[in-house]
PDB file of C-alpha atoms in Angstrom:
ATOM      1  CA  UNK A 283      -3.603  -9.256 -12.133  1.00  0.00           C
ATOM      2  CA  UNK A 284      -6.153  -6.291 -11.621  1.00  0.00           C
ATOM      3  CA  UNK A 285      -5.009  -3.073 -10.796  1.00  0.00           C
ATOM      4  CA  UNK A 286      -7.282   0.113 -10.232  1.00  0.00           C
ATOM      5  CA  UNK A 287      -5.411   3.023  -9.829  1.00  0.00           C
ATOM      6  CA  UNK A 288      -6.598   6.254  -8.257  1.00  0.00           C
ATOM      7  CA  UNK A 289      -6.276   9.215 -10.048  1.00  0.00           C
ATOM      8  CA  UNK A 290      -7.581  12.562  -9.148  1.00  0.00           C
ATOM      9  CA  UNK A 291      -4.984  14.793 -11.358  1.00  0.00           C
ATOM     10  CA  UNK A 292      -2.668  15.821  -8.691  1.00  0.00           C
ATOM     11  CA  UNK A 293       1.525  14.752  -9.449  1.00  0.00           C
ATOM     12  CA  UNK A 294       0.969  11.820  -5.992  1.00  0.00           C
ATOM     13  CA  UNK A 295      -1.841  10.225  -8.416  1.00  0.00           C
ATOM     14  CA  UNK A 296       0.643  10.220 -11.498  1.00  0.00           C
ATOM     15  CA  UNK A 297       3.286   9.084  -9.225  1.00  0.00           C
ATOM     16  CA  UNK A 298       1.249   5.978  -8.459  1.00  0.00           C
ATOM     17  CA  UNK A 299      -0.269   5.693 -11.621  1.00  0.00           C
ATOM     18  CA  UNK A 300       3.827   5.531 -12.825  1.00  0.00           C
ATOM     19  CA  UNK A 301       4.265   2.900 -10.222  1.00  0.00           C
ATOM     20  CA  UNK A 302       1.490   1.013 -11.835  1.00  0.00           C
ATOM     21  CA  UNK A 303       2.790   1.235 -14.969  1.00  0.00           C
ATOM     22  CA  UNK A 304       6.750   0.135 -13.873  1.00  0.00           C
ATOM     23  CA  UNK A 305       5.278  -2.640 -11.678  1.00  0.00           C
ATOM     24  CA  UNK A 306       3.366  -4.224 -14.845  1.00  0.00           C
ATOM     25  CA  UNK A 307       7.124  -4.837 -16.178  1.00  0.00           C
ATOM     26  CA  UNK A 308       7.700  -7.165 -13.665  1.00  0.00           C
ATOM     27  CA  UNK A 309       4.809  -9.355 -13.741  1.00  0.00           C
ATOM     28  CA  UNK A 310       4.681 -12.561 -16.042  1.00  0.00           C
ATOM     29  CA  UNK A 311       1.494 -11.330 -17.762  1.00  0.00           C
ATOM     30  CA  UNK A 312       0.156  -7.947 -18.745  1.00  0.00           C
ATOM     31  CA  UNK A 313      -2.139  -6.654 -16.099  1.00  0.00           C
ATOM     32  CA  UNK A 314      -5.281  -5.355 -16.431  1.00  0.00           C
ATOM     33  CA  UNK A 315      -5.197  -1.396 -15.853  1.00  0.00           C
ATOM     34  CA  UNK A 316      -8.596   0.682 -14.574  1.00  0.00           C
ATOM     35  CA  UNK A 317      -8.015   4.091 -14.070  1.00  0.00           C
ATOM     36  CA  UNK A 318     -10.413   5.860 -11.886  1.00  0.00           C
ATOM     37  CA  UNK A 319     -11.001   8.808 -11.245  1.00  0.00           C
ATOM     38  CA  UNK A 320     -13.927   9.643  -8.531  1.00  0.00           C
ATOM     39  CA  UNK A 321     -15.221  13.400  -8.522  1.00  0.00           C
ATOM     40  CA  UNK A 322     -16.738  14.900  -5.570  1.00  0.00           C
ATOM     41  CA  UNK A 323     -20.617  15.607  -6.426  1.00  0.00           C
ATOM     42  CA  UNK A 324     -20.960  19.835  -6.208  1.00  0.00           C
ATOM     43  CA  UNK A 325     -23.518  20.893  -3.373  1.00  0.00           C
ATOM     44  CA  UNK A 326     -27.380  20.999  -4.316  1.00  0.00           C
ATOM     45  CA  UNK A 327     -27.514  24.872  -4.605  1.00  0.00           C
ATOM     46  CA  UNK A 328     -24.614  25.214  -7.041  1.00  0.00           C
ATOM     47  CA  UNK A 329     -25.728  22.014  -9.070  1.00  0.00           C
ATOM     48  CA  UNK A 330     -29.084  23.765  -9.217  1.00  0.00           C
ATOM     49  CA  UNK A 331     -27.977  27.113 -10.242  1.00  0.00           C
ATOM     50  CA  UNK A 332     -25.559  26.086 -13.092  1.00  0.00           C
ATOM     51  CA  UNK A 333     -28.099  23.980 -14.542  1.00  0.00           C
ATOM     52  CA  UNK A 334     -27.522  20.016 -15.636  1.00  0.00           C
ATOM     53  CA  UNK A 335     -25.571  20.575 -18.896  1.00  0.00           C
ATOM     54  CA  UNK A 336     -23.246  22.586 -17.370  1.00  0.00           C
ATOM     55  CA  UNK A 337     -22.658  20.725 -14.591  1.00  0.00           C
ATOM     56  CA  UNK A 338     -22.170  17.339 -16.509  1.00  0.00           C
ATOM     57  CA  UNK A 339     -19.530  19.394 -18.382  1.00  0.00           C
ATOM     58  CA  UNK A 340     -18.266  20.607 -14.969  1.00  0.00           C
ATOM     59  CA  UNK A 341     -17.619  16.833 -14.187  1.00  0.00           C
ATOM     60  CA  UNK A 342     -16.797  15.806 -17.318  1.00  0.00           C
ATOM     61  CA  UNK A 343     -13.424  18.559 -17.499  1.00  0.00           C
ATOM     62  CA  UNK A 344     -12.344  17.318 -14.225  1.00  0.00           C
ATOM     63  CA  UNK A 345     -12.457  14.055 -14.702  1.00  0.00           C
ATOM     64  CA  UNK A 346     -10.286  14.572 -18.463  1.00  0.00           C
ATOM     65  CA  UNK A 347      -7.809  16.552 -15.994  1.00  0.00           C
ATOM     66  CA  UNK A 348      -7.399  13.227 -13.974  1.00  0.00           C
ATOM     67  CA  UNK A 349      -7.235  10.871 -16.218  1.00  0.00           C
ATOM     68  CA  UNK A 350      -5.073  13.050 -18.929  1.00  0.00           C
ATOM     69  CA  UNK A 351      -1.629  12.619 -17.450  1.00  0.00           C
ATOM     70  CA  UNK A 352      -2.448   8.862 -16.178  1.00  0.00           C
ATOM     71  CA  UNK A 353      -3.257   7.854 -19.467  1.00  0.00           C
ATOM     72  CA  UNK A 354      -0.326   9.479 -21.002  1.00  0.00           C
ATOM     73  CA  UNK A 355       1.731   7.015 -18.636  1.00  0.00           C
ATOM     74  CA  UNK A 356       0.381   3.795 -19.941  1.00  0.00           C
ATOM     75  CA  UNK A 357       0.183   4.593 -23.431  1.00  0.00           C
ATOM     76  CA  UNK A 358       4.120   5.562 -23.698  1.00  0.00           C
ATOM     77  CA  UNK A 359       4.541   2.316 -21.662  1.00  0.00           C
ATOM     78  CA  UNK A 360       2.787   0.507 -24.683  1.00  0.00           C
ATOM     79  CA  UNK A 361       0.149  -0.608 -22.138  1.00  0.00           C
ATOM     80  CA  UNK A 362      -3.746  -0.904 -22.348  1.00  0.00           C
ATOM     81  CA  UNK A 363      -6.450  -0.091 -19.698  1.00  0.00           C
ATOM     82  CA  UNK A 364      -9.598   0.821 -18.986  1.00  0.00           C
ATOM     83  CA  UNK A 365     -10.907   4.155 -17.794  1.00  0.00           C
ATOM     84  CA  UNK A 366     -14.243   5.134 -15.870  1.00  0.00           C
ATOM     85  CA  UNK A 367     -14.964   8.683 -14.115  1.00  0.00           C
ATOM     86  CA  UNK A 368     -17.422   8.303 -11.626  1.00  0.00           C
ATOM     87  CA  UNK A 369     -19.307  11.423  -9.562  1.00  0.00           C
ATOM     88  CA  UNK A 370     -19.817  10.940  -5.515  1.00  0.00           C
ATOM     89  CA  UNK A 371     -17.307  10.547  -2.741  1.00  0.00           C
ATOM     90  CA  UNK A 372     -13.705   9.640  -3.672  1.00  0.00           C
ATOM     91  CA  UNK A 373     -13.177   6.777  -0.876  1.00  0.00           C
ATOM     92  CA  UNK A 374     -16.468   5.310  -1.275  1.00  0.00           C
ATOM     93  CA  UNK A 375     -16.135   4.890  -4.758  1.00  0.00           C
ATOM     94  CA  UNK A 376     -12.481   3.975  -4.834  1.00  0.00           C
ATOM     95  CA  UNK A 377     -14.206   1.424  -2.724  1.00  0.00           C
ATOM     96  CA  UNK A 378     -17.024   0.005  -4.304  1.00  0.00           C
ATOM     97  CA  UNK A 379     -15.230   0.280  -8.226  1.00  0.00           C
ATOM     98  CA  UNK A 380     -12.521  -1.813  -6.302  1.00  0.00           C
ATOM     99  CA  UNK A 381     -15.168  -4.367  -5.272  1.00  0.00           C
ATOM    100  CA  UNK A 382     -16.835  -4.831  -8.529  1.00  0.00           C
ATOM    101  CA  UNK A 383     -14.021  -4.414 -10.766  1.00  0.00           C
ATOM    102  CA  UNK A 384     -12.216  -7.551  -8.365  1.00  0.00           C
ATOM    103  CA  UNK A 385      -9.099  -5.921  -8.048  1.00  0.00           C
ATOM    104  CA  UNK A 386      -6.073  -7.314  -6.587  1.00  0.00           C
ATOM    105  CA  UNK A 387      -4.699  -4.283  -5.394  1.00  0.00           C
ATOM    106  CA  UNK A 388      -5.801  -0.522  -5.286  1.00  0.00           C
ATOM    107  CA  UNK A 389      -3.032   2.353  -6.543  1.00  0.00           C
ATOM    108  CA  UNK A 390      -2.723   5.423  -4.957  1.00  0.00           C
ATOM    109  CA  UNK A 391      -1.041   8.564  -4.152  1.00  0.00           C
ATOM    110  CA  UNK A 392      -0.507   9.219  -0.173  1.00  0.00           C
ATOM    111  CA  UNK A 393      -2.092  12.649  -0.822  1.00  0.00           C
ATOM    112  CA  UNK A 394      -4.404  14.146  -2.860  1.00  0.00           C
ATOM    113  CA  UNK A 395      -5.216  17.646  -4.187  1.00  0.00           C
ATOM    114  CA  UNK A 396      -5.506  18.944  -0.316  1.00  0.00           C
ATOM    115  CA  UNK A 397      -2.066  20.800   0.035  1.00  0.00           C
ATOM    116  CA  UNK A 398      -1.883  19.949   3.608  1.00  0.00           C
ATOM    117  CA  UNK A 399       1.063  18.202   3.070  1.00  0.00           C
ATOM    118  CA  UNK A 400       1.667  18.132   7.298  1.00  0.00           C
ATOM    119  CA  UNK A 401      -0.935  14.912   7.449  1.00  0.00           C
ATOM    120  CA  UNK A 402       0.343  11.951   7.212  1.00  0.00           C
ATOM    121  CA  UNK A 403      -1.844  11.027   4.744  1.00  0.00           C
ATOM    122  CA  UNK A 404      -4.480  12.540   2.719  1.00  0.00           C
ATOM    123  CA  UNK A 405      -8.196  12.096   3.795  1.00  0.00           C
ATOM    124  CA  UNK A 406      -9.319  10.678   1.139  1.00  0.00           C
ATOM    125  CA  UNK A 407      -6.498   7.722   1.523  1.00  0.00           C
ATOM    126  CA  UNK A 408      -7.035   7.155   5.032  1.00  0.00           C
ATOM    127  CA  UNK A 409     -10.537   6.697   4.378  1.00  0.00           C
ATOM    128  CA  UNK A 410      -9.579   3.824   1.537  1.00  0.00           C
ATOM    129  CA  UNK A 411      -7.378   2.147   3.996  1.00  0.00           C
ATOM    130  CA  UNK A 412      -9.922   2.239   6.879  1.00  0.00           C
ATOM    131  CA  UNK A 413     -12.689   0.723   4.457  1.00  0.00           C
ATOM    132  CA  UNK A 414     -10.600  -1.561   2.182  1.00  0.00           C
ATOM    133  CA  UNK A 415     -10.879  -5.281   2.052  1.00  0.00           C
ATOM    134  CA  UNK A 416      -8.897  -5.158  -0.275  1.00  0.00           C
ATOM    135  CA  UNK A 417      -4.711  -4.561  -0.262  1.00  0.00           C
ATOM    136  CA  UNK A 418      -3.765  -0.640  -1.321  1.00  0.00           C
ATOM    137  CA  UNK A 419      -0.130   0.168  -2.599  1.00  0.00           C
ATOM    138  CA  UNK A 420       0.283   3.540  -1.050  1.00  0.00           C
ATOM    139  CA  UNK A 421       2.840   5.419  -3.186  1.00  0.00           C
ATOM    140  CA  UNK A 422       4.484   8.940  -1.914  1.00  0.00           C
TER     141      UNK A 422
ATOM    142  CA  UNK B 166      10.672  -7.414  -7.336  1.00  0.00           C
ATOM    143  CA  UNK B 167      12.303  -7.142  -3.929  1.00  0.00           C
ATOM    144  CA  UNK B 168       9.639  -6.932  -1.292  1.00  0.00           C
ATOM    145  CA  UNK B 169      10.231  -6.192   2.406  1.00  0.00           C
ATOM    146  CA  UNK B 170       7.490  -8.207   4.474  1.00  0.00           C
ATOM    147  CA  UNK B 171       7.182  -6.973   7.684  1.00  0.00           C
ATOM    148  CA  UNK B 172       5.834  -9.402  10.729  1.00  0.00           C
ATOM    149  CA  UNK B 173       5.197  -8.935  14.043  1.00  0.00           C
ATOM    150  CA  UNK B 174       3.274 -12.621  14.053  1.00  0.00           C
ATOM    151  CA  UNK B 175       0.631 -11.185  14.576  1.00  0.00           C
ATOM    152  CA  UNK B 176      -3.268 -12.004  12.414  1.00  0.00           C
ATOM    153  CA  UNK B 177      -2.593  -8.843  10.202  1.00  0.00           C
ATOM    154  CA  UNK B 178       0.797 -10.155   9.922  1.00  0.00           C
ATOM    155  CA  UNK B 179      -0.317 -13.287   8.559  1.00  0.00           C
ATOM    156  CA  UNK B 180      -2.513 -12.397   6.318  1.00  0.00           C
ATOM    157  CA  UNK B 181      -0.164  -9.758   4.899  1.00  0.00           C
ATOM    158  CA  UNK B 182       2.243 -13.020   4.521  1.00  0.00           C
ATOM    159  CA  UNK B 183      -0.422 -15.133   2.903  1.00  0.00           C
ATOM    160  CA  UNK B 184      -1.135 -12.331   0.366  1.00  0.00           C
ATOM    161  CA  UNK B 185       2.715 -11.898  -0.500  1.00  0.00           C
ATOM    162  CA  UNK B 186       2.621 -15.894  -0.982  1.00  0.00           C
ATOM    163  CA  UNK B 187       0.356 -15.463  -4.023  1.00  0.00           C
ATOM    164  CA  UNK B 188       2.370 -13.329  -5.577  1.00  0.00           C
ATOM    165  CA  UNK B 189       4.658 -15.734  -6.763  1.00  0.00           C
ATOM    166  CA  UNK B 190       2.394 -16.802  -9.500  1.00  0.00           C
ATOM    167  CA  UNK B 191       2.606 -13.192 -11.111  1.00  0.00           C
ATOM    168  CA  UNK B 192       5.554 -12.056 -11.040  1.00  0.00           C
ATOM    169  CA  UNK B 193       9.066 -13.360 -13.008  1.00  0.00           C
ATOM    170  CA  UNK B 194      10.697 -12.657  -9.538  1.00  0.00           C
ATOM    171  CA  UNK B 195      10.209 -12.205  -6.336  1.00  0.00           C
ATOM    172  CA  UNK B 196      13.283 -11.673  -4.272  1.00  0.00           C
ATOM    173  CA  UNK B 197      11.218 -11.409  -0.225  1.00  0.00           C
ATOM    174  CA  UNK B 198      13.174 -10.474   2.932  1.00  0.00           C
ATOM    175  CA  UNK B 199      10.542 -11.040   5.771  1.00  0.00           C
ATOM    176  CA  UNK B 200      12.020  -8.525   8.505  1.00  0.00           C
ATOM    177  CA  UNK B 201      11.093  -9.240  12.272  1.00  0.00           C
ATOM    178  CA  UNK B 202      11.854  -6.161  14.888  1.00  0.00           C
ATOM    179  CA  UNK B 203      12.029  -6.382  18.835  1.00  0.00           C
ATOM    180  CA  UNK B 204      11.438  -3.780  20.785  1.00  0.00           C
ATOM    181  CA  UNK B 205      14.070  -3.153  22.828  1.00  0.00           C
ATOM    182  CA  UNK B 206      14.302  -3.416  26.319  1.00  0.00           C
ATOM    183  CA  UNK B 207      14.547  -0.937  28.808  1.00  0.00           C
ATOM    184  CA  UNK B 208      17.464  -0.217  30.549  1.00  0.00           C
ATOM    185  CA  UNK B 209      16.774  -0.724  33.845  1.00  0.00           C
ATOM    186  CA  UNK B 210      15.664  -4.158  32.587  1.00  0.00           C
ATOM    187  CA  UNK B 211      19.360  -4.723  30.894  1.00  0.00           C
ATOM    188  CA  UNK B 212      21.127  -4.109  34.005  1.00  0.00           C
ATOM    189  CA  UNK B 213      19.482  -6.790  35.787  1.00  0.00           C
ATOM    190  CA  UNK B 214      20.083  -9.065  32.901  1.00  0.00           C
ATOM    191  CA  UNK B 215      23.484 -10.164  30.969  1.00  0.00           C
ATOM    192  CA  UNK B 216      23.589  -9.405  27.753  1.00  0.00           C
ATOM    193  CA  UNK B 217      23.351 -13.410  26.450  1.00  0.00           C
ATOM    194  CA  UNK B 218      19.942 -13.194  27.950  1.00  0.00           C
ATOM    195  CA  UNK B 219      18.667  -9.995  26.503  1.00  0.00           C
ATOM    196  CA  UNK B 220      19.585 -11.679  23.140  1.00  0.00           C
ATOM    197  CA  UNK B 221      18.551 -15.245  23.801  1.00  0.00           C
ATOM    198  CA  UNK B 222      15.152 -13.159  24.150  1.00  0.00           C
ATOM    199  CA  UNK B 223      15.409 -11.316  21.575  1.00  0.00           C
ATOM    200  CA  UNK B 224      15.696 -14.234  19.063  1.00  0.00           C
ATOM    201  CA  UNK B 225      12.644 -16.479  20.877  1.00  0.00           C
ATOM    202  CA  UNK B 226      11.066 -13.523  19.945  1.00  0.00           C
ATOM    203  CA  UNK B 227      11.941 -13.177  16.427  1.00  0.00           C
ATOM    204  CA  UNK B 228      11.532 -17.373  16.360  1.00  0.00           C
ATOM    205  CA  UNK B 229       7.918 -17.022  17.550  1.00  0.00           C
ATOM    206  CA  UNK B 230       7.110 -14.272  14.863  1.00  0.00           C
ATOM    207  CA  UNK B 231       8.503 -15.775  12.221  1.00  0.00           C
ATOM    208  CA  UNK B 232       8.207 -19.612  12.154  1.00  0.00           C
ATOM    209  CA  UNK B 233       4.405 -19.428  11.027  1.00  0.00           C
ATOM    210  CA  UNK B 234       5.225 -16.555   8.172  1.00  0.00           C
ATOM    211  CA  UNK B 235       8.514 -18.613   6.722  1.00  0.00           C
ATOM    212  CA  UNK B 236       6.549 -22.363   6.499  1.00  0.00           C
ATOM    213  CA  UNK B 237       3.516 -20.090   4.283  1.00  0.00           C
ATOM    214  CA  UNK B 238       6.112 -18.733   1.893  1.00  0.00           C
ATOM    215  CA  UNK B 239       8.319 -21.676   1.896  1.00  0.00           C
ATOM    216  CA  UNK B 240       4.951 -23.613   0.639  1.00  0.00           C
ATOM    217  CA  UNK B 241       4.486 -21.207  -1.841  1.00  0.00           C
ATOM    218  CA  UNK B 242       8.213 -21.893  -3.147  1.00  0.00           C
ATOM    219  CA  UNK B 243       9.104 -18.653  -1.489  1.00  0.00           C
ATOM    220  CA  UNK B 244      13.082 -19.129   0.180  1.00  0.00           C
ATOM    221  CA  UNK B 245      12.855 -15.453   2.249  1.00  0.00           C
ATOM    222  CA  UNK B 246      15.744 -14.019   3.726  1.00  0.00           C
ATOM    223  CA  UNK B 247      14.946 -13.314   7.471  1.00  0.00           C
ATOM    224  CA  UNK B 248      16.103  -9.924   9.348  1.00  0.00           C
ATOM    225  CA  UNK B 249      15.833  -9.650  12.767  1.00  0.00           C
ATOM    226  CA  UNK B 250      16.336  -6.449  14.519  1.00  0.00           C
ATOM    227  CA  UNK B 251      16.072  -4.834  17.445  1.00  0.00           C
ATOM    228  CA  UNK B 252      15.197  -1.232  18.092  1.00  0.00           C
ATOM    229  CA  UNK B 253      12.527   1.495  17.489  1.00  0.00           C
ATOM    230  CA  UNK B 254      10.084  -0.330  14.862  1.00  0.00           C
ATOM    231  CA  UNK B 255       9.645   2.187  12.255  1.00  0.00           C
ATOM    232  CA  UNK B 256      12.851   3.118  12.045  1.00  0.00           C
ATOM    233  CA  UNK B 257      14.525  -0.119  11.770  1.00  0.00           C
ATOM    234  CA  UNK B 258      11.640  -0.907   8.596  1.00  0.00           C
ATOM    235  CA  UNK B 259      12.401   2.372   7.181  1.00  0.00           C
ATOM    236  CA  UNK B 260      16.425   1.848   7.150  1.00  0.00           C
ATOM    237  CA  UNK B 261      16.078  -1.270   5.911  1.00  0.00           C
ATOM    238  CA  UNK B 262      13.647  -0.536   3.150  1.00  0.00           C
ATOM    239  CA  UNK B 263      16.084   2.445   1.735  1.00  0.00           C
ATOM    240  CA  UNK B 264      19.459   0.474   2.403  1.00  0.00           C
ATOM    241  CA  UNK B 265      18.523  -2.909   0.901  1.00  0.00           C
ATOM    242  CA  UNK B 266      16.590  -0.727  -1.867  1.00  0.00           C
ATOM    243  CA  UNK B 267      13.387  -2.434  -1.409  1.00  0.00           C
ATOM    244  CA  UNK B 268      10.989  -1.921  -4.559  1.00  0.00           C
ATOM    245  CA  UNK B 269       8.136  -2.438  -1.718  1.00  0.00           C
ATOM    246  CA  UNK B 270       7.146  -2.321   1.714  1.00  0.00           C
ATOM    247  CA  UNK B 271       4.506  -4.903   2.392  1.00  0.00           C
ATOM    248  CA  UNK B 272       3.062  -4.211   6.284  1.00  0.00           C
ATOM    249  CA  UNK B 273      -0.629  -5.794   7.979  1.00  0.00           C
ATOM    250  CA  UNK B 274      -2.793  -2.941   8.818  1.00  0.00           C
ATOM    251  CA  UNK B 275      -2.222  -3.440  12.136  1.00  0.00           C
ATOM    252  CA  UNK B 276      -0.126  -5.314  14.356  1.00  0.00           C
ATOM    253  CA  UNK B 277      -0.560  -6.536  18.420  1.00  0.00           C
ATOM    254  CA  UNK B 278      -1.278  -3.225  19.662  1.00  0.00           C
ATOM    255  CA  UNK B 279      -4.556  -3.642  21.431  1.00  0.00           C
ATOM    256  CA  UNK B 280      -6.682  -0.641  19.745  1.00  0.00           C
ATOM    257  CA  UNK B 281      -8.408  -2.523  17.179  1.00  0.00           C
ATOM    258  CA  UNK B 282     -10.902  -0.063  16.588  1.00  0.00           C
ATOM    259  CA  UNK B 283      -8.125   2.510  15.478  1.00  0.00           C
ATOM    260  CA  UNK B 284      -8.851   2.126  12.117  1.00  0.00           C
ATOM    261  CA  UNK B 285      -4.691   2.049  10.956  1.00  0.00           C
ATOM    262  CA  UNK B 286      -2.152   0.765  13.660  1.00  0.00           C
ATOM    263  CA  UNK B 287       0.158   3.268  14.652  1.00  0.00           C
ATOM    264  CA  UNK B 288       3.359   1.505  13.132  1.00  0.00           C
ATOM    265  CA  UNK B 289       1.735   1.405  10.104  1.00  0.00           C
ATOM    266  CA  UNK B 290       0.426   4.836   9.530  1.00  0.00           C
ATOM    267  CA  UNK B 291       4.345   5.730  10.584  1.00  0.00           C
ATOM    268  CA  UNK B 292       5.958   3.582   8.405  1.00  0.00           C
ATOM    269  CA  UNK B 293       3.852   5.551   5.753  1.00  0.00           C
ATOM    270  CA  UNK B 294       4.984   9.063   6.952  1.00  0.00           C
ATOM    271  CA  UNK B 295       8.597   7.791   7.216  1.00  0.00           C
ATOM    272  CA  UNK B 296       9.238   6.696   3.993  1.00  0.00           C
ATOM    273  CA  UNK B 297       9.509   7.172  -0.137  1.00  0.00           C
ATOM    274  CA  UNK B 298       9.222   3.458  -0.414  1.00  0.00           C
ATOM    275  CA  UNK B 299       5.491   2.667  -1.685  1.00  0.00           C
ATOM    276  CA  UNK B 300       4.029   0.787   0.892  1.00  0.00           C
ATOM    277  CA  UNK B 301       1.420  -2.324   0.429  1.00  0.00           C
ATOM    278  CA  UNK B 302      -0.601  -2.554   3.457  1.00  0.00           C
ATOM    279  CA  UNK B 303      -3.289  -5.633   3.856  1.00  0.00           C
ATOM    280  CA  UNK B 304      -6.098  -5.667   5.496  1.00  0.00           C
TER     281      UNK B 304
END
């Protein structure tokens, strides 16, 4: 069993990375954990001004946020995983690291970091669901 | 692992069904109720009809939903309980799902309704708002 799990740092993507981690108890063989966490590319002029290094180490502290509490999860759970921080848009990547990683299911938080908590479901979600061919546990 | 499939026999439906079916091979347990919900009808339609008929209905409803969904998990050495129901769709999964404490919700992208190109089906993206139950939905 392949599970990639969605984590962008906020407490819905270590809710689902928790699920993850419970649901792994139930299954006959260890699964195999990716955490992912997908960071949205900064805009041309910013990128520009702040120079390459810097922004590498821009992307680089966000994605440690992420991943941090995720990983803190699995490892008190005694489990092991894998780990990649990607830049560009969150769905499409959720998407195509989904794809190529074969998973049987995607992980993720109904909402994100947007605290419009009035949606149903986050944007970045809906735009998983809408693309995905493949199934998404949706955890709130 | 208790899992709540929900079917409205519809495509999505099925292959919502066919994905729970697999499942069996990776988990120690899986404990499936597959839960079928008519909507109910009107009530100018009730007066005209007794209430033997609104329920003989009902369950040739239910039957037509379900018989396709039970035969794929009963292959896969799945023995669901069924639930049929009548009443407003998202409630009835939502009740069910927090009274029968349902680990997961397991629900097609979309159902019957007509607007395919809506990318979610209205049920669905309301059983999502309705709930604390994680909810698997298959496209």
């Amino acid at each position: 069993m392949k599970i990639l799990v969605a984590m962008d740092g906020s407490a819905y993507s270590v809710k689902a990375c928790r699920w993850a981690m419970n649901l792994s108890r139930a299954l006959r063989l260890p699964p195999k954990i990716c955490l992912l966490n997908a960071d949205e590319p900064l805009s041309n002029s910013v990128a520009i001004r702040i120079g390459a290094t810097e922004a590498a180490r821009y992307h680089r502290e966000n994605a440690e946020y992420a991943l941090k509490k995720g990983r803190a999860v699995l490892k008190r759970a005694g489990l092991r995983w894998t780990e990649e921080a990607r830049i560009g848009h969150p769905a499409k990547v959720i998407l195509e690291v989904a794809k190529r990683y074969k998973a049987d299911f995607i992980v993720m938080g109904s909402h994100g970091r947007t605290p419009l908590k009035s949606l149903v479901l986050g944007s970045v979600t809906s735009k998983v669901i809408a693309g995905t061919a493949i199934p998404i546990a949706v955890i709130r | 692992m208790k899992i709540l499939l929900c079917t409205d026999g519809s495509k999505n439906a099925e292959r919502a069904t066919a994905y729970v079916a697999t499942l069996t091979r990776v988990f120690h347990q899986l404990d499936v109720a597959l839960l079928y919900v008519d909507i109910p009808v009107t009530e100018r339609i009730s007066t005209l009809l007794d209430s033997d008929a609104v329920e003989q209905m009902h369950r040739a409803n239910a039957e037509a939903a379900l018989k396709s969904a039970r035969g794929r998990l009963q292959r896969a050495r799945i023995h669901p309980k069924e639930l049929i129901q009548s009443g407003n769709v998202v409630e009835c999964i939502s009740r069910t799902a927090r009274s029968g404490k349902f680990d997961l919700i397991v629900i097609g992208s979309r159902g019957h309704s007509p607007l395919v190109d809506w990318m979610l089906g209205s049920t669905t993206s309301e059983v999502l708002a309705a709930n604390k139950v994680p909810v698997l939905v298959v496209p």
